[in-house]
Coordinates of C-alpha atoms and ligand atoms in Angstrom, one line a residue:
M217 CA 0.0 0.0 0.0
N218 CA 1.1 3.6 -0.8
D219 CA 3.1 4.9 2.2
R220 CA 2.5 8.6 1.6
V221 CA -0.2 10.4 3.6
K222 CA -1.5 13.6 2.0
I223 CA -2.2 16.5 4.2
F224 CA -5.4 18.4 3.4
D225 CA -5.4 21.7 5.2
T226 CA -8.8 23.2 6.0
T227 CA -7.7 26.1 8.2
L228 CA -9.3 28.5 5.7
R229 CA -12.6 26.7 5.6
D230 CA -13.5 24.6 8.6
G231 CA -11.0 26.7 10.7
E232 CA -12.1 30.1 9.5
Q233 CA -15.8 29.4 9.8
S234 CA -15.6 28.9 13.5
P235 CA -16.4 31.7 15.9
G236 CA -13.5 34.1 16.6
C237 CA -11.4 32.8 13.7
S238 CA -12.6 34.9 10.8
M239 CA -9.9 36.3 8.5
N240 CA -9.9 39.0 5.9
L241 CA -8.8 38.4 2.3
R242 CA -5.3 39.5 2.9
E243 CA -4.9 37.4 6.0
K244 CA -6.3 34.3 4.1
L245 CA -3.7 34.9 1.3
D246 CA -0.9 35.2 3.9
V247 CA -2.0 31.9 5.4
A248 CA -2.4 30.2 2.0
R249 CA 1.2 31.3 1.0
R250 CA 2.5 29.9 4.3
L251 CA 0.7 26.6 3.7
E252 CA 2.3 26.4 0.3
L253 CA 5.7 26.9 1.9
L254 CA 4.8 24.2 4.5
K255 CA 4.1 22.0 1.5
V256 CA 0.6 20.8 2.3
D257 CA -0.9 18.8 -0.5
V258 CA -4.3 20.4 -0.5
I259 CA -5.6 23.8 0.6
E260 CA -9.3 24.0 1.2
A261 CA -9.6 27.7 0.6
G262 CA -13.3 28.1 1.6
F263 CA -16.9 27.5 0.7
A264 CA -17.4 29.5 -2.5
A265 CA -21.2 29.5 -2.5
S266 CA -21.5 30.6 1.1
S267 CA -20.9 34.3 0.5
P268 CA -19.5 36.7 -2.1
G269 CA -16.5 37.3 0.3
D270 CA -15.8 33.5 0.5
F271 CA -16.1 33.2 -3.3
E272 CA -13.5 36.0 -3.7
A273 CA -11.2 34.5 -1.2
V274 CA -11.3 31.0 -2.7
K275 CA -10.7 32.5 -6.2
A276 CA -7.8 34.7 -4.9
V277 CA -6.1 31.6 -3.4
A278 CA -6.8 29.4 -6.5
D279 CA -5.4 32.1 -8.8
R280 CA -2.2 32.6 -6.8
I281 CA -1.2 29.3 -5.2
R282 CA 0.8 27.0 -7.6
G283 CA 2.3 24.4 -5.4
C284 CA -0.8 22.7 -3.9
T285 CA -4.2 21.5 -5.0
V286 CA -6.8 24.1 -4.1
A287 CA -10.3 22.9 -3.1
S288 CA -13.6 24.6 -2.5
L289 CA -16.4 23.0 -0.5
A290 CA -19.9 22.6 -2.1
R291 CA -23.1 21.2 -0.9
C292 CA -24.7 18.5 -3.0
N293 CA -26.4 20.8 -5.5
R294 CA -25.7 22.4 -8.8
V295 CA -25.6 26.0 -7.6
D296 CA -22.9 25.2 -5.0
I297 CA -20.9 23.1 -7.4
D298 CA -21.0 25.8 -10.1
A299 CA -19.8 28.4 -7.6
A300 CA -17.0 26.1 -6.4
F301 CA -15.8 25.4 -9.9
E302 CA -15.9 29.1 -10.9
A303 CA -13.8 30.0 -7.9
I304 CA -11.2 27.3 -8.4
R305 CA -11.0 26.9 -12.1
N306 CA -7.7 28.8 -12.5
A307 CA -5.9 26.7 -9.8
A308 CA -2.9 24.7 -10.8
D309 CA -4.8 21.6 -9.6
P310 CA -8.5 22.5 -8.8
R311 CA -10.6 20.2 -6.7
I312 CA -14.4 20.3 -5.9
H313 CA -15.2 19.0 -2.5
V314 CA -18.9 17.9 -2.4
F315 CA -20.5 16.7 0.8
L316 CA -23.8 15.2 2.0
A317 CA -24.8 13.7 5.3
T318 CA -25.3 10.0 5.7
S319 CA -26.2 9.5 9.4
P320 CA -29.8 8.7 10.3
V321 CA -30.1 11.8 12.5
H322 CA -28.8 14.2 9.8
M323 CA -30.9 12.6 7.0
Q324 CA -34.1 12.6 9.0
Y325 CA -33.9 16.0 10.7
K326 CA -31.6 18.2 8.6
L327 CA -31.9 16.9 5.1
R328 CA -35.4 15.3 5.4
M329 CA -34.2 12.7 2.8
T330 CA -34.5 9.0 2.6
Q331 CA -31.5 6.7 2.2
E332 CA -32.5 6.2 -1.5
Q333 CA -32.7 9.9 -2.1
V334 CA -29.3 10.5 -0.5
L335 CA -27.7 7.8 -2.6
E336 CA -29.3 9.3 -5.7
A337 CA -28.1 12.8 -4.9
I338 CA -24.6 11.6 -4.3
A339 CA -24.5 9.8 -7.6
E340 CA -26.0 12.7 -9.5
M341 CA -24.0 15.5 -8.0
V342 CA -20.6 13.8 -7.9
K343 CA -21.2 13.0 -11.6
Y344 CA -22.1 16.6 -12.2
A345 CA -19.1 17.9 -10.4
K346 CA -16.9 15.4 -12.3
S347 CA -18.2 16.8 -15.6
K348 CA -16.7 20.1 -14.6
C349 CA -13.5 19.1 -12.8
S350 CA -11.4 16.0 -12.9
N351 CA -10.5 16.1 -9.2
I352 CA -13.5 15.4 -7.0
E353 CA -13.7 14.7 -3.3
F354 CA -16.9 13.4 -1.7
S355 CA -17.5 13.7 2.1
A356 CA -20.1 11.7 3.9
E357 CA -20.9 14.2 6.6
D358 CA -21.4 12.6 10.0
A359 CA -20.0 9.4 8.6
M360 CA -18.9 8.0 12.0
R361 CA -22.6 8.1 13.2
S362 CA -23.8 6.5 10.0
E363 CA -24.9 2.8 9.7
P364 CA -21.8 1.2 8.3
E365 CA -23.7 -0.8 5.6
F366 CA -25.4 2.4 4.4
L367 CA -22.1 4.4 4.5
A368 CA -20.5 1.7 2.3
K369 CA -23.3 2.2 -0.2
A370 CA -22.8 6.0 -0.2
V371 CA -19.0 5.5 -0.6
E372 CA -19.6 3.1 -3.5
A373 CA -22.1 5.6 -5.2
A374 CA -19.5 8.4 -4.9
I375 CA -16.7 6.2 -6.4
N376 CA -18.9 5.0 -9.3
A377 CA -19.8 8.6 -10.0
G378 CA -16.2 9.5 -10.3
A379 CA -14.9 10.6 -6.9
N380 CA -11.1 10.5 -6.6
V381 CA -11.1 11.0 -2.9
V382 CA -13.7 9.9 -0.4
N383 CA -13.6 11.5 3.0
I384 CA -15.0 9.9 6.2
P385 CA -15.6 12.7 8.7
D386 CA -16.2 12.4 12.4
T387 CA -18.2 15.5 12.2
V388 CA -19.2 15.7 15.8
G389 CA -16.1 14.3 17.4
Y390 CA -17.9 11.2 18.6
A391 CA -15.7 8.3 17.4
T392 CA -12.9 6.6 19.2
P393 CA -9.6 5.5 17.6
S394 CA -10.5 1.8 17.4
E395 CA -13.8 2.7 15.7
M396 CA -12.1 5.0 13.3
R397 CA -9.6 2.3 12.2
E398 CA -12.2 -0.4 12.0
M399 CA -14.5 1.8 9.8
I400 CA -11.7 2.6 7.3
E401 CA -10.7 -1.1 7.2
Y402 CA -14.4 -2.1 6.8
L403 CA -14.8 0.2 3.9
R404 CA -11.6 -0.9 2.2
N405 CA -12.7 -4.6 2.6
T406 CA -16.3 -4.2 1.5
V407 CA -16.6 -1.4 -1.1
P408 CA -15.6 -2.3 -4.6
G409 CA -13.1 0.2 -6.0
C410 CA -12.3 1.5 -2.5
N411 CA -8.6 0.6 -2.8
D412 CA -8.3 2.5 -6.2
I413 CA -9.3 5.8 -4.7
E414 CA -7.9 7.8 -1.8
L415 CA -9.7 7.4 1.5
S416 CA -9.5 10.4 3.8
V417 CA -10.3 11.2 7.5
H418 CA -11.6 14.4 8.9
C419 CA -11.9 14.4 12.7
H420 CA -13.3 16.9 15.1
N421 CA -12.0 17.2 18.6
D422 CA -15.1 17.3 20.8
L423 CA -13.8 14.5 23.0
G424 CA -10.1 15.5 22.6
M425 CA -9.5 12.6 20.2
A426 CA -9.2 14.3 16.8
T427 CA -5.4 13.6 16.4
A428 CA -5.6 10.0 17.8
N429 CA -8.6 9.3 15.5
S430 CA -6.9 10.7 12.4
L431 CA -3.8 8.6 13.1
A432 CA -6.0 5.5 13.7
G433 CA -7.6 6.2 10.3
V434 CA -4.1 6.2 8.8
L435 CA -3.4 2.8 10.4
G436 CA -6.6 1.6 8.9
G437 CA -5.5 2.7 5.4
A438 CA -6.6 6.3 5.0
R439 CA -4.1 8.2 2.9
Q440 CA -5.4 11.7 3.3
V441 CA -5.8 13.5 6.7
E442 CA -7.8 16.7 6.9
C443 CA -6.6 19.0 9.6
T444 CA -6.1 22.7 10.5
I445 CA -3.2 24.8 11.8
N446 CA -3.4 24.9 15.6
G447 CA -6.5 22.6 15.4
I448 CA -8.8 25.6 14.9
G449 CA -12.3 24.7 13.8
E450 CA -15.9 24.2 14.7
R451 CA -16.6 23.8 18.5
A452 CA -13.5 22.1 20.0
G453 CA -11.8 22.3 16.6
N454 CA -10.3 19.9 14.0
A455 CA -7.3 17.6 14.2
S456 CA -4.3 19.8 14.5
L457 CA -1.9 19.6 11.5
E458 CA 1.2 20.0 13.7
E459 CA 0.2 17.1 16.0
V460 CA -0.7 14.7 13.2
V461 CA 2.4 15.5 11.1
M462 CA 4.8 15.3 14.0
A463 CA 3.3 12.1 15.3
I464 CA 3.7 10.5 11.9
N465 CA 7.3 11.7 11.8
T466 CA 8.3 10.9 15.3
R467 CA 6.7 7.4 15.2
K468 CA 7.8 6.4 11.7
E469 CA 8.3 2.8 12.8
L470 CA 4.7 2.5 14.0
Y471 CA 2.9 4.3 11.2
G472 CA 5.2 3.3 8.3
V473 CA 4.1 6.4 6.3
S474 CA 5.4 9.9 5.6
T475 CA 4.0 13.3 4.6
N476 CA 5.5 15.9 2.4
I477 CA 5.4 18.6 5.1
D478 CA 8.5 20.7 5.7
T479 CA 8.2 20.4 9.4
T480 CA 10.7 23.3 10.0
K481 CA 7.9 25.7 8.8
I482 CA 5.4 24.4 11.4
Y483 CA 6.2 26.9 14.1
K484 CA 6.0 30.0 12.0
T485 CA 2.8 28.9 10.3
S486 CA 1.3 28.2 13.7
M487 CA 2.3 31.7 15.0
L488 CA 0.9 33.4 11.9
V489 CA -2.5 31.8 12.4
Y490 CA -2.6 32.5 16.1
N491 CA -1.7 36.1 15.4
I492 CA -4.3 36.5 12.8
I493 CA -7.1 35.2 15.0
G494 CA -5.8 37.4 17.9
R495 CA -4.7 34.6 20.2
T496 CA -1.6 33.0 21.5
A497 CA -0.8 29.3 21.9
P498 CA -1.9 27.7 25.2
M499 CA 1.3 27.2 27.2
N500 CA 1.0 23.4 27.1
K501 CA -0.2 23.1 23.4
P502 CA 1.7 20.1 21.9
I503 CA 4.5 21.1 19.4
V504 CA 3.9 24.9 19.5
G505 CA 3.1 25.9 23.1
T506 CA 5.7 27.9 25.0
N507 CA 6.3 24.9 27.3
A508 CA 6.3 22.2 24.6
F509 CA 10.1 22.0 24.7
A510 CA 10.7 23.6 28.1
H511 CA 12.4 21.5 30.8
E512 CA 11.7 23.1 34.1
A513 CA 12.0 20.3 36.7
G514 CA 15.5 19.8 37.9
I515 CA 15.5 16.1 37.2
H516 CA 14.4 16.7 33.6
Q517 CA 17.0 19.4 33.1
H518 CA 19.7 17.1 34.4
G519 CA 18.6 14.3 32.0
V520 CA 18.3 16.6 29.0
L521 CA 21.8 18.1 29.7
A522 CA 23.2 14.6 29.8
N523 CA 21.4 13.5 26.6
R524 CA 18.5 15.3 25.0
S525 CA 16.6 12.1 24.2
T526 CA 16.0 11.4 27.9
Y527 CA 13.0 13.7 27.9
E528 CA 12.8 15.0 24.3
I529 CA 11.1 12.9 21.6
M530 CA 11.6 15.5 18.9
T531 CA 13.8 18.6 18.7
P532 CA 12.5 22.2 18.7
E533 CA 14.6 22.8 15.6
S534 CA 12.6 20.1 13.7
V535 CA 9.5 22.3 14.0
G536 CA 11.4 25.5 13.3
I537 CA 11.7 26.8 16.8
K538 CA 15.1 28.4 17.0
V539 CA 16.8 31.5 18.5
N540 CA 16.0 34.5 16.4
Q541 CA 18.8 35.4 14.0
M542 CA 19.7 39.0 13.5
V543 CA 18.9 39.4 9.8
L544 CA 18.6 43.0 8.9
G545 CA 19.7 46.3 10.3
K546 CA 19.6 50.1 9.9
H547 CA 21.6 50.0 6.6
S548 CA 19.7 47.2 4.9
G549 CA 18.1 48.2 1.6
K550 CA 14.6 47.6 0.3
H551 CA 15.6 44.7 -1.9
A552 CA 17.1 42.8 1.0
F553 CA 14.1 43.6 3.1
E554 CA 11.7 42.4 0.4
A555 CA 13.7 39.3 -0.3
R556 CA 13.6 38.3 3.4
L557 CA 9.9 38.9 3.6
I558 CA 9.4 36.6 0.6
E559 CA 11.5 33.9 2.2
L560 CA 9.3 34.3 5.3
G561 CA 6.2 33.7 3.1
F562 CA 4.9 37.3 2.6
E563 CA 4.1 38.7 -0.8
L564 CA 3.5 42.5 -0.5
S565 CA 2.0 44.8 -3.1
P566 CA 4.3 47.7 -4.1
E567 CA 2.2 50.1 -1.8
E568 CA 2.3 47.6 1.1
L569 CA 6.1 47.2 0.6
E570 CA 6.6 50.9 0.6
S571 CA 4.7 51.5 3.9
C572 CA 6.1 48.4 5.5
F573 CA 9.7 49.4 4.6
A574 CA 9.0 52.9 6.1
E575 CA 8.0 51.2 9.3
F576 CA 11.1 49.0 9.2
K577 CA 13.3 52.1 8.9
K578 CA 11.5 53.8 11.8
L579 CA 12.0 50.6 13.9
S580 CA 15.7 50.3 13.0
D581 CA 16.3 53.8 14.4
K582 CA 14.9 52.6 17.7
K583 CA 16.1 49.0 17.7
K584 CA 19.6 47.9 16.6
E585 CA 18.9 44.3 15.9
I586 CA 15.9 43.4 13.7
S587 CA 15.0 39.8 13.9
D588 CA 12.8 37.6 11.7
S589 CA 10.1 37.9 14.4
D590 CA 10.2 41.7 14.1
L591 CA 10.0 41.5 10.3
E592 CA 7.1 39.1 10.5
A593 CA 5.2 41.3 13.0
L594 CA 5.7 44.3 10.7
A595 CA 4.5 42.3 7.7
R596 CA 1.5 40.9 9.5
N597 CA 0.5 44.4 10.7
R598 CA 1.2 46.1 7.4
T599 CA -1.2 48.8 6.1
P600 CA -3.3 47.1 3.5
A601 CA -3.1 48.5 0.0
D602 CA -6.9 48.8 0.1
K603 CA -6.6 50.6 3.4
E604 CA -9.7 50.0 5.5
E605 CA -11.6 53.2 6.0
G606 CA -12.1 54.5 9.5
F607 CA -10.2 56.5 12.1
V608 CA -6.4 56.5 12.3
L609 CA -4.2 57.6 15.1
E610 CA -2.6 61.0 14.6
R611 CA -0.9 61.5 18.0
F612 CA -1.5 61.0 21.7
T613 CA -0.1 62.0 25.0
V614 CA -0.6 60.4 28.4
Q615 CA 0.2 61.5 31.9
A616 CA 0.2 58.9 34.5
G617 CA 1.7 58.0 37.9
N618 CA 0.9 55.9 41.0
M619 CA -0.3 58.9 43.0
T620 CA -2.5 60.6 40.3
S621 CA -5.3 59.7 37.9
A622 CA -4.0 59.1 34.4
T623 CA -5.0 61.7 31.7
S624 CA -4.8 61.2 28.0
V625 CA -5.2 63.5 25.0
V626 CA -5.8 61.6 21.7
V627 CA -6.0 63.0 18.2
L628 CA -7.5 60.8 15.5
K629 CA -7.9 61.5 11.8
K630 CA -10.7 60.5 9.5
N631 CA -11.2 61.6 5.9
G632 CA -8.5 64.3 6.4
E633 CA -10.3 65.8 9.4
L634 CA -8.7 65.8 12.9
F635 CA -10.7 65.0 16.1
E636 CA -9.3 65.6 19.5
D637 CA -10.5 64.6 23.0
V638 CA -9.2 64.2 26.5
A639 CA -10.2 61.7 29.2
L640 CA -9.2 60.6 32.7
G641 CA -8.8 56.9 33.4
D642 CA -7.7 54.2 35.7
G643 CA -4.2 54.0 34.2
P644 CA -2.8 55.3 30.9
V645 CA -4.4 52.7 28.7
D646 CA -7.8 53.2 30.2
A647 CA -7.5 57.0 29.9
A648 CA -6.4 56.7 26.2
F649 CA -9.2 54.2 25.4
K650 CA -11.8 56.5 27.0
A651 CA -10.5 59.4 24.9
V652 CA -10.8 57.2 21.8
D653 CA -14.4 56.3 22.8
K654 CA -15.3 60.0 23.1
I655 CA -14.2 60.5 19.5
M656 CA -15.4 57.3 17.8
V657 CA -18.6 56.9 19.8
P658 CA -18.8 53.1 19.2
P659 CA -22.2 51.2 19.2
E660 CA -22.9 49.1 22.3
H661 CA -20.5 46.2 22.7
S662 CA -18.6 44.4 25.4
F663 CA -14.8 44.5 25.8
E664 CA -13.8 40.9 25.5
T665 CA -10.0 40.6 25.8
Y666 CA -6.8 42.6 25.9
S667 CA -3.4 40.9 25.6
T668 CA 0.1 42.1 25.0
H669 CA 3.2 40.2 24.2
S670 CA 6.7 41.1 23.0
V671 CA 7.6 40.1 19.5
S672 CA 11.2 39.4 20.1
E673 CA 13.9 39.5 22.8
G674 CA 15.3 42.6 24.5
K675 CA 14.0 45.7 26.3
D676 CA 13.6 47.5 23.0
T677 CA 11.3 44.8 21.6
L678 CA 8.2 45.6 19.6
G679 CA 5.1 45.0 21.6
E680 CA 2.0 43.6 20.0
V681 CA -1.3 44.2 21.5
V682 CA -4.5 42.4 20.6
V683 CA -7.9 43.8 21.6
T684 CA -11.1 41.8 21.1
L685 CA -14.6 43.3 21.3
R686 CA -17.9 41.5 21.1
K687 CA -21.3 42.5 19.7
S688 CA -23.8 39.7 20.2
D689 CA -22.1 36.6 18.7
R690 CA -19.5 38.5 16.5
L691 CA -16.0 39.1 17.7
F692 CA -13.9 42.1 16.4
V693 CA -10.2 41.7 16.7
G694 CA -7.8 44.7 16.5
K695 CA -4.0 44.5 16.6
G696 CA -1.4 47.2 17.2
L697 CA 2.3 47.1 17.0
S698 CA 4.8 49.5 18.5
T699 CA 7.9 49.7 20.7
D700 CA 5.6 51.8 22.9
T701 CA 2.9 49.6 24.6
I702 CA 0.5 52.4 25.1
E703 CA 0.7 53.3 21.4
A704 CA 0.2 49.6 20.4
S705 CA -2.8 49.5 22.7
I706 CA -4.4 52.5 21.2
L707 CA -3.7 51.2 17.6
A708 CA -5.3 47.9 18.5
Y709 CA -8.3 49.5 20.1
I710 CA -8.9 51.8 17.1
A711 CA -8.6 48.8 14.7
A712 CA -11.1 46.8 16.6
L713 CA -13.5 49.7 16.9
N714 CA -13.2 50.5 13.2
K715 CA -14.3 46.9 12.4
L716 CA -17.2 47.1 14.9
I717 CA -18.5 50.4 13.6
K718 CA -18.2 49.2 10.0
F719 CA -20.1 46.1 10.8
S720 CA -22.8 48.0 12.7
Q721 CA -23.5 50.5 9.9
P722 CA -26.8 49.8 8.0
V723 CA -26.3 48.5 4.5
L724 CA -27.6 51.0 2.0
N725 CA -29.0 49.7 -1.2
Ligands
KIV48 O1 -17.0 18.0 9.7 C1 -17.4 17.8 8.6 O2 -18.2 16.8 8.4 C2 -17.1 18.7 7.5 C3 -17.4 18.2 6.1 C4 -18.1 19.3 5.4 C5 -16.2 17.7 5.5 O3 -16.4 19.7 7.7
ZN49 ZN1 -15.5 19.5 9.7

């Protein structure tokens, strides 16, 4: 049997559609480029029919990414399949991913379809998709709660209609590893043609078993694993790419398979995605958490110093965690700057490059050593070419101390006009935020989170602040970057408020 497992990344679809993980077009393209550098086999870029924004994003990814298959999700109907194909048709290797549920509970209550109708729809729609595109994946939604005999018929119908890949999702994270392995083995042993196509697994993490179930699927014979960076996804998330790939790598003798992933790109990809969704890795997150390779306990330190393999089953270097190198400085030119950003996976438009380079020059006046982490932070926070409208920070002052209330004067600019206000607050950040509120007058919302972290080492490091605001079930994330934490905070707050205000404006026809 083929010993190569394909990695199908659905960060931009299953990941992005979950609450608090939405990304704008530019962020999706940054992630897609990074996934290409990581060498995933398939990027599921979105669900083209779900909204014009999704269509545009899937198309933008398909038009630009050359090193991977690009897929769009589609329900089992012609409108969705047409939209998916239109969005991906220019991809180097386009794939339409059609899905329909096969479990009794989904068929009865969601689809209101009989088993016969479901089999007919699969046959008809997979055939229709195949008439447009040679690369078709079919997913039997909620497969792991489906009757195995019926699931086998659904898989057979999809294969006969031309599916190249059939995916067996554990949609609600209900399965256990032994069940997953047995289901894949059962399908391979019963469905005619099953060994001539690729079987795939797609596991959710509701019971914390998504990685284990995906690996069990591989042991059963699945040769595609669907996963997301950092395991983001619906509810408790999807199987996390970094865990699945590093388990396959670290336990080669057990799994007997390999992936094409460049594991040294894992850490940076993970950090990019965390940054975009405004979070940081939980401390104990496998592979990428701050403590994943930290050896605190004396007895562990002693062992690791004597021989790393005592407590280390993989090296931090193998996933790309290394001490920052000093790469550029005050005298570096624009070409060197751009070349390094490209190596790091960023492709900037000429306008973005111009403004980002100006920020780099300002930073190099304040900071002698500019590391990859600084460069990445500058690129992630670059001013978009299609600059989002709203307020921008012109200047601010704060006066604060431990014996006096903090006062802040903030001046913002919008459409060329300056707005100034002053406020007292409980500390300099609070005072500045209150002054911003007086100018921007945001609609009602709750202040969800405020976090700050340093981008690299040293006292002169850039600080990155992330502010999250909530209005009913929508989250608005704003980020700010500066060597001055108060400035980074104000920038982050303004960015989040601009999004909130834009979202709350009535749509005019
Ligand atoms: O979890 C699921 O079943 C899915 C399918 C659409 C593949 O995401
Ligand atoms: Zn899913």
